[in-house]
């Protein structure tokens, strides 16, 4: 008989070890896990349920929404608004703050999420996922406004993501390391299968969308050029390249075998300093990677130190194995 530790049991054990995890946070995380199970099921059955394809609408970023983007968003909102743990939510798919309806009590946490990251991959049956970040509601606030959400990543209480791949995996940090749980569909529970996930300090695998090369800034041009020169170049080793176009899958790979993932600042559209969103993509992923011993940066400053100015703002992302990210940061010095 295996001694399986469920997510619920793990959170309760962490609760006794660390006073930072209270009853409400435990309840919130379990409820987020329920949403992830529901979304996993929908992704799994999407073809059978005829919910693949475009919704014909755009999100606040002007990106075309998939039917499953909207459905996953609704799952999260409906599963979480009544719980009493939250005072408000921010979703990639909704322009304004999502308020808690009047009939429900307000809680001490704020939840920010991307309900279905990598959704360009849905129709081609490649991994997608849900990313989330938890912040404290500032003292005395019951109806949070934008300014109450605009806390730097260092203020995150907890962050996680669920990847809907060959297996459904939930990866979580509550500020004491990173742990990975596999969804056991037979019993409907997340089971701790990857305790204390760590990112190797060194790597020879990079992930970047090479089609943007002509728009990159000089430090990133130099870094990638040197990787491509391999053994014969200044890095004196060969590099491998991966690009899944799904951040959850890339970060999961880095947590498993190391690597560096970059969506850097570029000149493609000067009004956008990067592609990825700070509050519900870059911040939670940076918190997780740093808790696993990796590093994250915009190239110019730590992502977790960025002072947010807008709930949907974009940010350049360079994230992964410590020594490689440090190398890219060193190329940005003085740029
Ligand atoms: O919107 C976020 C995202 O889908 C990430 O998951 C992924 O890393 C990136 O965008 C893919 O971007 P592109 O389509 O430029 O490859």
PDB file of N, CA and C in Angstrom, residues 193-281:
ATOM      1  N   UNK A 193       3.602  13.950  -6.273  1.00  0.00           N
ATOM      2  CA  UNK A 193       4.490  13.017  -6.983  1.00  0.00           C
ATOM      3  C   UNK A 193       5.865  13.635  -7.216  1.00  0.00           C
ATOM      4  N   UNK A 194       5.977  14.965  -7.128  1.00  0.00           N
ATOM      5  CA  UNK A 194       7.236  15.654  -7.408  1.00  0.00           C
ATOM      6  C   UNK A 194       7.559  16.618  -6.256  1.00  0.00           C
ATOM      7  N   UNK A 195       7.987  16.049  -5.097  1.00  0.00           N
ATOM      8  CA  UNK A 195       8.284  16.931  -3.968  1.00  0.00           C
ATOM      9  C   UNK A 195       9.559  17.733  -4.214  1.00  0.00           C
ATOM     10  N   UNK A 196       9.636  18.919  -3.644  1.00  0.00           N
ATOM     11  CA  UNK A 196      10.848  19.757  -3.693  1.00  0.00           C
ATOM     12  C   UNK A 196      11.461  19.859  -5.086  1.00  0.00           C
ATOM     13  N   UNK A 197      10.714  20.364  -6.013  1.00  0.00           N
ATOM     14  CA  UNK A 197      11.225  20.500  -7.393  1.00  0.00           C
ATOM     15  C   UNK A 197      12.325  21.565  -7.405  1.00  0.00           C
ATOM     16  N   UNK A 198      13.417  21.264  -8.102  1.00  0.00           N
ATOM     17  CA  UNK A 198      14.520  22.233  -8.156  1.00  0.00           C
ATOM     18  C   UNK A 198      14.990  22.406  -9.602  1.00  0.00           C
ATOM     19  N   UNK A 199      15.408  23.625  -9.915  1.00  0.00           N
ATOM     20  CA  UNK A 199      15.895  23.931 -11.260  1.00  0.00           C
ATOM     21  C   UNK A 199      17.423  23.809 -11.251  1.00  0.00           C
ATOM     22  N   UNK A 200      17.992  22.918 -12.063  1.00  0.00           N
ATOM     23  CA  UNK A 200      19.458  22.834 -12.121  1.00  0.00           C
ATOM     24  C   UNK A 200      20.055  24.206 -12.457  1.00  0.00           C
ATOM     25  N   UNK A 201      21.203  24.520 -11.830  1.00  0.00           N
ATOM     26  CA  UNK A 201      21.796  25.857 -12.020  1.00  0.00           C
ATOM     27  C   UNK A 201      22.305  26.077 -13.436  1.00  0.00           C
ATOM     28  N   UNK A 202      22.753  24.990 -14.066  1.00  0.00           N
ATOM     29  CA  UNK A 202      23.311  25.112 -15.422  1.00  0.00           C
ATOM     30  C   UNK A 202      22.398  24.436 -16.420  1.00  0.00           C
ATOM     31  N   UNK A 203      22.475  24.892 -17.650  1.00  0.00           N
ATOM     32  CA  UNK A 203      21.661  24.284 -18.701  1.00  0.00           C
ATOM     33  C   UNK A 203      22.316  24.521 -20.052  1.00  0.00           C
ATOM     34  N   UNK A 204      21.952  23.698 -21.018  1.00  0.00           N
ATOM     35  CA  UNK A 204      22.359  23.994 -22.389  1.00  0.00           C
ATOM     36  C   UNK A 204      21.120  23.869 -23.282  1.00  0.00           C
ATOM     37  N   UNK A 205      19.988  24.335 -22.773  1.00  0.00           N
ATOM     38  CA  UNK A 205      18.742  24.305 -23.562  1.00  0.00           C
ATOM     39  C   UNK A 205      18.043  25.651 -23.430  1.00  0.00           C
ATOM     40  N   UNK A 206      17.777  26.296 -24.543  1.00  0.00           N
ATOM     41  CA  UNK A 206      17.079  27.578 -24.486  1.00  0.00           C
ATOM     42  C   UNK A 206      15.758  27.508 -25.235  1.00  0.00           C
ATOM     43  N   UNK A 207      14.828  28.379 -24.831  1.00  0.00           N
ATOM     44  CA  UNK A 207      13.516  28.447 -25.487  1.00  0.00           C
ATOM     45  C   UNK A 207      13.222  29.901 -25.801  1.00  0.00           C
ATOM     46  N   UNK A 208      13.035  30.195 -27.065  1.00  0.00           N
ATOM     47  CA  UNK A 208      12.703  31.555 -27.500  1.00  0.00           C
ATOM     48  C   UNK A 208      12.013  31.456 -28.851  1.00  0.00           C
ATOM     49  N   UNK A 209      11.122  32.399 -29.143  1.00  0.00           N
ATOM     50  CA  UNK A 209      10.484  32.397 -30.455  1.00  0.00           C
ATOM     51  C   UNK A 209      11.428  33.069 -31.461  1.00  0.00           C
ATOM     52  N   UNK A 210      12.159  32.219 -32.212  1.00  0.00           N
ATOM     53  CA  UNK A 210      13.217  32.716 -33.111  1.00  0.00           C
ATOM     54  C   UNK A 210      12.665  33.602 -34.229  1.00  0.00           C
ATOM     55  N   UNK A 211      11.371  33.500 -34.497  1.00  0.00           N
ATOM     56  CA  UNK A 211      10.822  34.300 -35.601  1.00  0.00           C
ATOM     57  C   UNK A 211      10.831  35.798 -35.265  1.00  0.00           C
ATOM     58  N   UNK A 212      11.050  36.117 -33.987  1.00  0.00           N
ATOM     59  CA  UNK A 212      11.114  37.537 -33.579  1.00  0.00           C
ATOM     60  C   UNK A 212      12.540  38.073 -33.565  1.00  0.00           C
ATOM     61  N   UNK A 213      13.492  37.268 -34.024  1.00  0.00           N
ATOM     62  CA  UNK A 213      14.910  37.620 -33.848  1.00  0.00           C
ATOM     63  C   UNK A 213      15.231  39.042 -34.315  1.00  0.00           C
ATOM     64  N   UNK A 214      14.698  39.448 -35.451  1.00  0.00           N
ATOM     65  CA  UNK A 214      15.087  40.751 -35.987  1.00  0.00           C
ATOM     66  C   UNK A 214      14.608  41.923 -35.119  1.00  0.00           C
ATOM     67  N   UNK A 215      13.689  41.634 -34.179  1.00  0.00           N
ATOM     68  CA  UNK A 215      13.159  42.710 -33.322  1.00  0.00           C
ATOM     69  C   UNK A 215      13.853  42.784 -31.953  1.00  0.00           C
ATOM     70  N   UNK A 216      14.710  41.777 -31.625  1.00  0.00           N
ATOM     71  CA  UNK A 216      15.304  41.744 -30.283  1.00  0.00           C
ATOM     72  C   UNK A 216      16.299  42.873 -30.081  1.00  0.00           C
ATOM     73  N   UNK A 217      16.566  43.163 -28.794  1.00  0.00           N
ATOM     74  CA  UNK A 217      17.618  44.118 -28.441  1.00  0.00           C
ATOM     75  C   UNK A 217      18.984  43.414 -28.488  1.00  0.00           C
ATOM     76  N   UNK A 218      20.058  44.233 -28.490  1.00  0.00           N
ATOM     77  CA  UNK A 218      21.425  43.711 -28.662  1.00  0.00           C
ATOM     78  C   UNK A 218      21.814  42.618 -27.652  1.00  0.00           C
ATOM     79  N   UNK A 219      21.484  42.766 -26.334  1.00  0.00           N
ATOM     80  CA  UNK A 219      21.936  41.728 -25.386  1.00  0.00           C
ATOM     81  C   UNK A 219      21.375  40.342 -25.705  1.00  0.00           C
ATOM     82  N   UNK A 220      20.105  40.280 -26.117  1.00  0.00           N
ATOM     83  CA  UNK A 220      19.499  38.984 -26.429  1.00  0.00           C
ATOM     84  C   UNK A 220      20.056  38.462 -27.758  1.00  0.00           C
ATOM     85  N   UNK A 221      20.262  39.361 -28.735  1.00  0.00           N
ATOM     86  CA  UNK A 221      20.897  38.961 -30.006  1.00  0.00           C
ATOM     87  C   UNK A 221      22.234  38.285 -29.721  1.00  0.00           C
ATOM     88  N   UNK A 222      23.013  38.933 -28.840  1.00  0.00           N
ATOM     89  CA  UNK A 222      24.356  38.401 -28.532  1.00  0.00           C
ATOM     90  C   UNK A 222      24.250  37.031 -27.852  1.00  0.00           C
ATOM     91  N   UNK A 223      23.355  36.932 -26.851  1.00  0.00           N
ATOM     92  CA  UNK A 223      23.241  35.673 -26.105  1.00  0.00           C
ATOM     93  C   UNK A 223      22.873  34.513 -27.036  1.00  0.00           C
ATOM     94  N   UNK A 224      21.846  34.711 -27.861  1.00  0.00           N
ATOM     95  CA  UNK A 224      21.381  33.618 -28.724  1.00  0.00           C
ATOM     96  C   UNK A 224      22.437  33.305 -29.789  1.00  0.00           C
ATOM     97  N   UNK A 225      23.065  34.330 -30.321  1.00  0.00           N
ATOM     98  CA  UNK A 225      24.122  34.118 -31.309  1.00  0.00           C
ATOM     99  C   UNK A 225      25.219  33.216 -30.733  1.00  0.00           C
ATOM    100  N   UNK A 226      25.598  33.493 -29.483  1.00  0.00           N
ATOM    101  CA  UNK A 226      26.650  32.700 -28.837  1.00  0.00           C
ATOM    102  C   UNK A 226      26.201  31.266 -28.574  1.00  0.00           C
ATOM    103  N   UNK A 227      24.922  31.099 -28.222  1.00  0.00           N
ATOM    104  CA  UNK A 227      24.403  29.728 -28.032  1.00  0.00           C
ATOM    105  C   UNK A 227      24.473  28.960 -29.350  1.00  0.00           C
ATOM    106  N   UNK A 228      24.087  29.643 -30.440  1.00  0.00           N
ATOM    107  CA  UNK A 228      24.037  28.979 -31.750  1.00  0.00           C
ATOM    108  C   UNK A 228      25.434  28.597 -32.251  1.00  0.00           C
ATOM    109  N   UNK A 229      26.440  29.333 -31.804  1.00  0.00           N
ATOM    110  CA  UNK A 229      27.816  29.011 -32.246  1.00  0.00           C
ATOM    111  C   UNK A 229      28.339  27.733 -31.589  1.00  0.00           C
ATOM    112  N   UNK A 230      27.653  27.285 -30.538  1.00  0.00           N
ATOM    113  CA  UNK A 230      27.965  25.995 -29.931  1.00  0.00           C
ATOM    114  C   UNK A 230      29.394  25.869 -29.440  1.00  0.00           C
ATOM    115  N   UNK A 231      29.913  24.639 -29.561  1.00  0.00           N
ATOM    116  CA  UNK A 231      31.250  24.298 -29.054  1.00  0.00           C
ATOM    117  C   UNK A 231      32.342  25.199 -29.611  1.00  0.00           C
ATOM    118  N   UNK A 232      32.142  25.632 -30.846  1.00  0.00           N
ATOM    119  CA  UNK A 232      33.179  26.433 -31.510  1.00  0.00           C
ATOM    120  C   UNK A 232      33.099  27.907 -31.084  1.00  0.00           C
ATOM    121  N   UNK A 233      32.029  28.305 -30.415  1.00  0.00           N
ATOM    122  CA  UNK A 233      31.845  29.713 -30.040  1.00  0.00           C
ATOM    123  C   UNK A 233      32.339  30.009 -28.631  1.00  0.00           C
ATOM    124  N   UNK A 234      32.060  31.223 -28.149  1.00  0.00           N
ATOM    125  CA  UNK A 234      32.564  31.650 -26.836  1.00  0.00           C
ATOM    126  C   UNK A 234      32.017  30.831 -25.662  1.00  0.00           C
ATOM    127  N   UNK A 235      30.859  30.175 -25.829  1.00  0.00           N
ATOM    128  CA  UNK A 235      30.292  29.390 -24.723  1.00  0.00           C
ATOM    129  C   UNK A 235      30.906  28.001 -24.640  1.00  0.00           C
ATOM    130  N   UNK A 236      31.609  27.580 -25.674  1.00  0.00           N
ATOM    131  CA  UNK A 236      32.330  26.283 -25.719  1.00  0.00           C
ATOM    132  C   UNK A 236      31.447  25.078 -25.405  1.00  0.00           C
ATOM    133  N   UNK A 237      30.151  25.179 -25.725  1.00  0.00           N
ATOM    134  CA  UNK A 237      29.286  23.993 -25.594  1.00  0.00           C
ATOM    135  C   UNK A 237      28.112  24.123 -26.567  1.00  0.00           C
ATOM    136  N   UNK A 238      27.571  22.969 -26.938  1.00  0.00           N
ATOM    137  CA  UNK A 238      26.432  22.971 -27.854  1.00  0.00           C
ATOM    138  C   UNK A 238      25.133  23.187 -27.068  1.00  0.00           C
ATOM    139  N   UNK A 239      24.229  23.961 -27.656  1.00  0.00           N
ATOM    140  CA  UNK A 239      22.917  24.197 -27.033  1.00  0.00           C
ATOM    141  C   UNK A 239      21.831  23.509 -27.855  1.00  0.00           C
ATOM    142  N   UNK A 240      20.749  23.155 -27.159  1.00  0.00           N
ATOM    143  CA  UNK A 240      19.559  22.603 -27.794  1.00  0.00           C
ATOM    144  C   UNK A 240      18.463  23.677 -27.699  1.00  0.00           C
ATOM    145  N   UNK A 241      17.480  23.640 -28.611  1.00  0.00           N
ATOM    146  CA  UNK A 241      16.408  24.621 -28.558  1.00  0.00           C
ATOM    147  C   UNK A 241      15.038  23.959 -28.486  1.00  0.00           C
ATOM    148  N   UNK A 242      14.120  24.566 -27.706  1.00  0.00           N
ATOM    149  CA  UNK A 242      12.736  24.101 -27.629  1.00  0.00           C
ATOM    150  C   UNK A 242      11.825  25.317 -27.700  1.00  0.00           C
ATOM    151  N   UNK A 243      10.660  25.212 -28.323  1.00  0.00           N
ATOM    152  CA  UNK A 243       9.637  26.265 -28.258  1.00  0.00           C
ATOM    153  C   UNK A 243       8.262  25.617 -28.382  1.00  0.00           C
ATOM    154  N   UNK A 244       7.566  25.490 -27.232  1.00  0.00           N
ATOM    155  CA  UNK A 244       6.245  24.852 -27.248  1.00  0.00           C
ATOM    156  C   UNK A 244       5.153  25.881 -27.534  1.00  0.00           C
ATOM    157  N   UNK A 245       5.480  27.181 -27.269  1.00  0.00           N
ATOM    158  CA  UNK A 245       4.487  28.266 -27.372  1.00  0.00           C
ATOM    159  C   UNK A 245       3.392  28.105 -26.329  1.00  0.00           C
ATOM    160  N   UNK A 246       3.755  27.540 -25.198  1.00  0.00           N
ATOM    161  CA  UNK A 246       2.840  27.384 -24.070  1.00  0.00           C
ATOM    162  C   UNK A 246       3.701  27.524 -22.820  1.00  0.00           C
ATOM    163  N   UNK A 247       3.582  28.672 -22.134  1.00  0.00           N
ATOM    164  CA  UNK A 247       4.505  28.955 -21.034  1.00  0.00           C
ATOM    165  C   UNK A 247       4.450  27.889 -19.936  1.00  0.00           C
ATOM    166  N   UNK A 248       3.256  27.365 -19.668  1.00  0.00           N
ATOM    167  CA  UNK A 248       3.140  26.343 -18.621  1.00  0.00           C
ATOM    168  C   UNK A 248       4.009  25.123 -18.951  1.00  0.00           C
ATOM    169  N   UNK A 249       4.009  24.730 -20.222  1.00  0.00           N
ATOM    170  CA  UNK A 249       4.805  23.555 -20.618  1.00  0.00           C
ATOM    171  C   UNK A 249       6.301  23.871 -20.545  1.00  0.00           C
ATOM    172  N   UNK A 250       6.679  25.097 -20.935  1.00  0.00           N
ATOM    173  CA  UNK A 250       8.104  25.478 -20.904  1.00  0.00           C
ATOM    174  C   UNK A 250       8.594  25.529 -19.451  1.00  0.00           C
ATOM    175  N   UNK A 251       7.804  26.129 -18.567  1.00  0.00           N
ATOM    176  CA  UNK A 251       8.232  26.256 -17.167  1.00  0.00           C
ATOM    177  C   UNK A 251       8.263  24.873 -16.503  1.00  0.00           C
ATOM    178  N   UNK A 252       7.313  24.034 -16.860  1.00  0.00           N
ATOM    179  CA  UNK A 252       7.338  22.677 -16.308  1.00  0.00           C
ATOM    180  C   UNK A 252       8.613  21.941 -16.745  1.00  0.00           C
ATOM    181  N   UNK A 253       8.974  22.119 -18.030  1.00  0.00           N
ATOM    182  CA  UNK A 253      10.208  21.474 -18.509  1.00  0.00           C
ATOM    183  C   UNK A 253      11.418  21.984 -17.728  1.00  0.00           C
ATOM    184  N   UNK A 254      11.469  23.297 -17.508  1.00  0.00           N
ATOM    185  CA  UNK A 254      12.611  23.889 -16.793  1.00  0.00           C
ATOM    186  C   UNK A 254      12.669  23.383 -15.349  1.00  0.00           C
ATOM    187  N   UNK A 255      11.512  23.205 -14.725  1.00  0.00           N
ATOM    188  CA  UNK A 255      11.481  22.684 -13.354  1.00  0.00           C
ATOM    189  C   UNK A 255      11.941  21.231 -13.309  1.00  0.00           C
ATOM    190  N   UNK A 256      11.829  20.557 -14.431  1.00  0.00           N
ATOM    191  CA  UNK A 256      12.165  19.135 -14.475  1.00  0.00           C
ATOM    192  C   UNK A 256      13.624  18.901 -14.865  1.00  0.00           C
ATOM    193  N   UNK A 257      14.110  19.634 -15.897  1.00  0.00           N
ATOM    194  CA  UNK A 257      15.476  19.336 -16.338  1.00  0.00           C
ATOM    195  C   UNK A 257      16.319  20.594 -16.594  1.00  0.00           C
ATOM    196  N   UNK A 258      15.839  21.745 -16.167  1.00  0.00           N
ATOM    197  CA  UNK A 258      16.576  22.998 -16.353  1.00  0.00           C
ATOM    198  C   UNK A 258      16.318  23.591 -17.721  1.00  0.00           C
ATOM    199  N   UNK A 259      16.865  24.786 -17.949  1.00  0.00           N
ATOM    200  CA  UNK A 259      16.675  25.471 -19.224  1.00  0.00           C
ATOM    201  C   UNK A 259      16.488  26.952 -18.996  1.00  0.00           C
ATOM    202  N   UNK A 260      16.448  27.691 -20.087  1.00  0.00           N
ATOM    203  CA  UNK A 260      16.149  29.122 -19.998  1.00  0.00           C
ATOM    204  C   UNK A 260      15.038  29.414 -20.994  1.00  0.00           C
ATOM    205  N   UNK A 261      14.048  30.210 -20.537  1.00  0.00           N
ATOM    206  CA  UNK A 261      12.900  30.588 -21.368  1.00  0.00           C
ATOM    207  C   UNK A 261      12.904  32.108 -21.468  1.00  0.00           C
ATOM    208  N   UNK A 262      12.763  32.603 -22.691  1.00  0.00           N
ATOM    209  CA  UNK A 262      12.787  34.053 -22.867  1.00  0.00           C
ATOM    210  C   UNK A 262      11.656  34.527 -23.776  1.00  0.00           C
ATOM    211  N   UNK A 263      10.917  35.539 -23.308  1.00  0.00           N
ATOM    212  CA  UNK A 263      10.104  36.340 -24.211  1.00  0.00           C
ATOM    213  C   UNK A 263      10.561  37.759 -23.925  1.00  0.00           C
ATOM    214  N   UNK A 264      11.661  38.188 -24.573  1.00  0.00           N
ATOM    215  CA  UNK A 264      12.321  39.433 -24.171  1.00  0.00           C
ATOM    216  C   UNK A 264      11.615  40.663 -24.728  1.00  0.00           C
ATOM    217  N   UNK A 265      12.086  41.814 -24.257  1.00  0.00           N
ATOM    218  CA  UNK A 265      11.654  43.082 -24.832  1.00  0.00           C
ATOM    219  C   UNK A 265      12.046  43.076 -26.304  1.00  0.00           C
ATOM    220  N   UNK A 266      11.166  43.540 -27.176  1.00  0.00           N
ATOM    221  CA  UNK A 266      11.546  43.646 -28.592  1.00  0.00           C
ATOM    222  C   UNK A 266      10.897  44.872 -29.228  1.00  0.00           C
ATOM    223  N   UNK A 267      11.241  45.124 -30.466  1.00  0.00           N
ATOM    224  CA  UNK A 267      10.773  46.336 -31.156  1.00  0.00           C
ATOM    225  C   UNK A 267       9.607  46.048 -32.109  1.00  0.00           C
ATOM    226  N   UNK A 268       9.022  44.851 -31.970  1.00  0.00           N
ATOM    227  CA  UNK A 268       7.958  44.458 -32.897  1.00  0.00           C
ATOM    228  C   UNK A 268       6.815  45.474 -32.837  1.00  0.00           C
ATOM    229  N   UNK A 269       6.388  45.780 -31.611  1.00  0.00           N
ATOM    230  CA  UNK A 269       5.364  46.795 -31.397  1.00  0.00           C
ATOM    231  C   UNK A 269       5.848  47.641 -30.220  1.00  0.00           C
ATOM    232  N   UNK A 270       6.441  48.806 -30.499  1.00  0.00           N
ATOM    233  CA  UNK A 270       7.066  49.606 -29.440  1.00  0.00           C
ATOM    234  C   UNK A 270       6.129  49.953 -28.276  1.00  0.00           C
ATOM    235  N   UNK A 271       4.802  49.837 -28.479  1.00  0.00           N
ATOM    236  CA  UNK A 271       3.886  50.140 -27.371  1.00  0.00           C
ATOM    237  C   UNK A 271       3.835  48.980 -26.371  1.00  0.00           C
ATOM    238  N   UNK A 272       4.405  47.824 -26.741  1.00  0.00           N
ATOM    239  CA  UNK A 272       4.366  46.661 -25.849  1.00  0.00           C
ATOM    240  C   UNK A 272       5.781  46.274 -25.449  1.00  0.00           C
ATOM    241  N   UNK A 273       6.112  46.374 -24.154  1.00  0.00           N
ATOM    242  CA  UNK A 273       7.485  46.084 -23.720  1.00  0.00           C
ATOM    243  C   UNK A 273       7.804  44.588 -23.653  1.00  0.00           C
ATOM    244  N   UNK A 274       6.874  43.755 -24.016  1.00  0.00           N
ATOM    245  CA  UNK A 274       7.074  42.306 -23.973  1.00  0.00           C
ATOM    246  C   UNK A 274       5.761  41.681 -24.369  1.00  0.00           C
ATOM    247  N   UNK A 275       5.710  40.337 -24.393  1.00  0.00           N
ATOM    248  CA  UNK A 275       4.448  39.697 -24.781  1.00  0.00           C
ATOM    249  C   UNK A 275       3.654  39.233 -23.559  1.00  0.00           C
ATOM    250  N   UNK A 276       4.384  38.784 -22.540  1.00  0.00           N
ATOM    251  CA  UNK A 276       3.704  38.116 -21.424  1.00  0.00           C
ATOM    252  C   UNK A 276       3.203  39.112 -20.383  1.00  0.00           C
ATOM    253  N   UNK A 277       2.179  38.735 -19.675  1.00  0.00           N
ATOM    254  CA  UNK A 277       1.534  39.613 -18.710  1.00  0.00           C
ATOM    255  C   UNK A 277       2.168  39.447 -17.326  1.00  0.00           C
ATOM    256  N   UNK A 278       2.422  40.577 -16.684  1.00  0.00           N
ATOM    257  CA  UNK A 278       3.137  40.583 -15.409  1.00  0.00           C
ATOM    258  C   UNK A 278       2.354  39.887 -14.290  1.00  0.00           C
ATOM    259  N   UNK A 279       1.101  40.307 -14.096  1.00  0.00           N
ATOM    260  CA  UNK A 279       0.398  39.958 -12.857  1.00  0.00           C
ATOM    261  C   UNK A 279      -0.039  38.493 -12.774  1.00  0.00           C
ATOM    262  N   UNK A 280      -0.350  37.890 -13.921  1.00  0.00           N
ATOM    263  CA  UNK A 280      -0.863  36.515 -13.845  1.00  0.00           C
ATOM    264  C   UNK A 280      -0.078  35.540 -14.713  1.00  0.00           C
ATOM    265  N   UNK A 281       1.038  35.976 -15.298  1.00  0.00           N
ATOM    266  CA  UNK A 281       1.928  35.039 -16.000  1.00  0.00           C
ATOM    267  C   UNK A 281       3.344  35.162 -15.411  1.00  0.00           C
TER     268      UNK A 281
END
